């Protein structure tokens, strides 16, 4: 009870982000009974598109959940979840704001289910890169009063690179081409009912796609821009060699001229729909940062300046140091975190003595002189 009450309380802005540590899960609180929902994908594509949530498989799980998030995005917190029965490390994602209704979480799962079913179909055509979507479930912790039930989506924890898959700035052209062709394919394969866009991932494991839908009796939440979303994807989509391999039919909105600077075009198409998250750029910080409607392209020029709020706060902290050059007592003022965030050591000397050729004795930061390194 205590544990889940704390979970409800993470809905405020000043929640501390605590580094991930799976060593002592029993310290997170008592093990809780939870109910897990997943979409039954053993149905026809049509029936999944028409009613993704019509056939839910449920199971009961026992797990430890830590109420301190280890990453924070603009929309959601990520909390560690551990299932001892099969030693599974999982990530629970919880909305920070807005309604915490079951429906809102189910919507995330529905989008992922349709995207997954369509990727099964896509991979049957042997594209140059097969892609995959991460498995997303909805998990519920029941309370005495049903109105207080707690929900989150749960997905596998990807060792090492968990936050990276939200950042598609480093995608290869080949993966971009495959992802773009997949989006084009979903429009055709769904019978022009919907398109799956906004693929984000690393190592071909995708998450958090967006669906724009036209015909089905279902709307996919606030990021579903309907016909406008479909048109906007195609208006910047130039078919690439993967589209050609799959013999995809051209959409009337597509530009007539052939593909030129592929990366540029693909990124433009990619940013059409909705806000997205990238990693905080500070070295060693794993927070997710919402970069807004401008998307990756809008942020690309300043990608190295994207920092989470807590890093931004640290960057405003000025400190005064005394130059450590022998004989010099000059005080200088710097914001050490501006250096640390870039993976550099803060200077230990006044501006006049910051000559990289002069050996640096120790100071507030470690020496930057390579000659002094062990
Ligand atoms: Zn195409
Ligand atoms: Zn940060
Ligand atoms: Zn000096």
mmCIF file with all atom_site columns, N, CA, C and O and ligand atoms in Angstrom, residues 280 285 308 311, ligand 2:
data_model
loop_
_atom_site.group_PDB
_atom_site.id
_atom_site.type_symbol
_atom_site.label_atom_id
_atom_site.label_alt_id
_atom_site.label_comp_id
_atom_site.label_asym_id
_atom_site.label_entity_id
_atom_site.label_seq_id
_atom_site.pdbx_PDB_ins_code
_atom_site.Cartn_x
_atom_site.Cartn_y
_atom_site.Cartn_z
_atom_site.occupancy
_atom_site.B_iso_or_equiv
_atom_site.pdbx_formal_charge
_atom_site.auth_seq_id
_atom_site.auth_comp_id
_atom_site.auth_asym_id
_atom_site.auth_atom_id
_atom_site.pdbx_PDB_model_num
ATOM   1  N  N   . UNK A 1 280 ? 19.512 13.776 -22.869 1.00 0.00 ? 280 UNK A N   1
ATOM   2  C  CA  . UNK A 1 280 ? 20.221 14.964 -22.395 1.00 0.00 ? 280 UNK A CA  1
ATOM   3  C  C   . UNK A 1 280 ? 21.659 14.829 -22.870 1.00 0.00 ? 280 UNK A C   1
ATOM   4  O  O   . UNK A 1 280 ? 22.252 13.761 -22.811 1.00 0.00 ? 280 UNK A O   1
ATOM   5  N  N   . UNK A 1 285 ? 24.666 11.911 -18.114 1.00 0.00 ? 285 UNK A N   1
ATOM   6  C  CA  . UNK A 1 285 ? 23.279 12.117 -17.708 1.00 0.00 ? 285 UNK A CA  1
ATOM   7  C  C   . UNK A 1 285 ? 22.377 11.285 -18.613 1.00 0.00 ? 285 UNK A C   1
ATOM   8  O  O   . UNK A 1 285 ? 22.530 11.314 -19.831 1.00 0.00 ? 285 UNK A O   1
ATOM   9  N  N   . UNK A 1 308 ? 18.776 18.454 -20.021 1.00 0.00 ? 308 UNK A N   1
ATOM   10 C  CA  . UNK A 1 308 ? 17.589 18.334 -19.176 1.00 0.00 ? 308 UNK A CA  1
ATOM   11 C  C   . UNK A 1 308 ? 17.565 19.502 -18.176 1.00 0.00 ? 308 UNK A C   1
ATOM   12 O  O   . UNK A 1 308 ? 18.564 20.204 -17.999 1.00 0.00 ? 308 UNK A O   1
ATOM   13 N  N   . UNK A 1 311 ? 20.240 19.501 -15.454 1.00 0.00 ? 311 UNK A N   1
ATOM   14 C  CA  . UNK A 1 311 ? 21.567 19.892 -15.955 1.00 0.00 ? 311 UNK A CA  1
ATOM   15 C  C   . UNK A 1 311 ? 21.607 21.389 -16.244 1.00 0.00 ? 311 UNK A C   1
ATOM   16 O  O   . UNK A 1 311 ? 22.618 22.045 -16.009 1.00 0.00 ? 311 UNK A O   1
HETATM 17 ZN ZN1 . LIG B 2 .   ? 20.948 16.096 -17.908 1.00 0.00 ? 2   LIG B ZN1 1
#
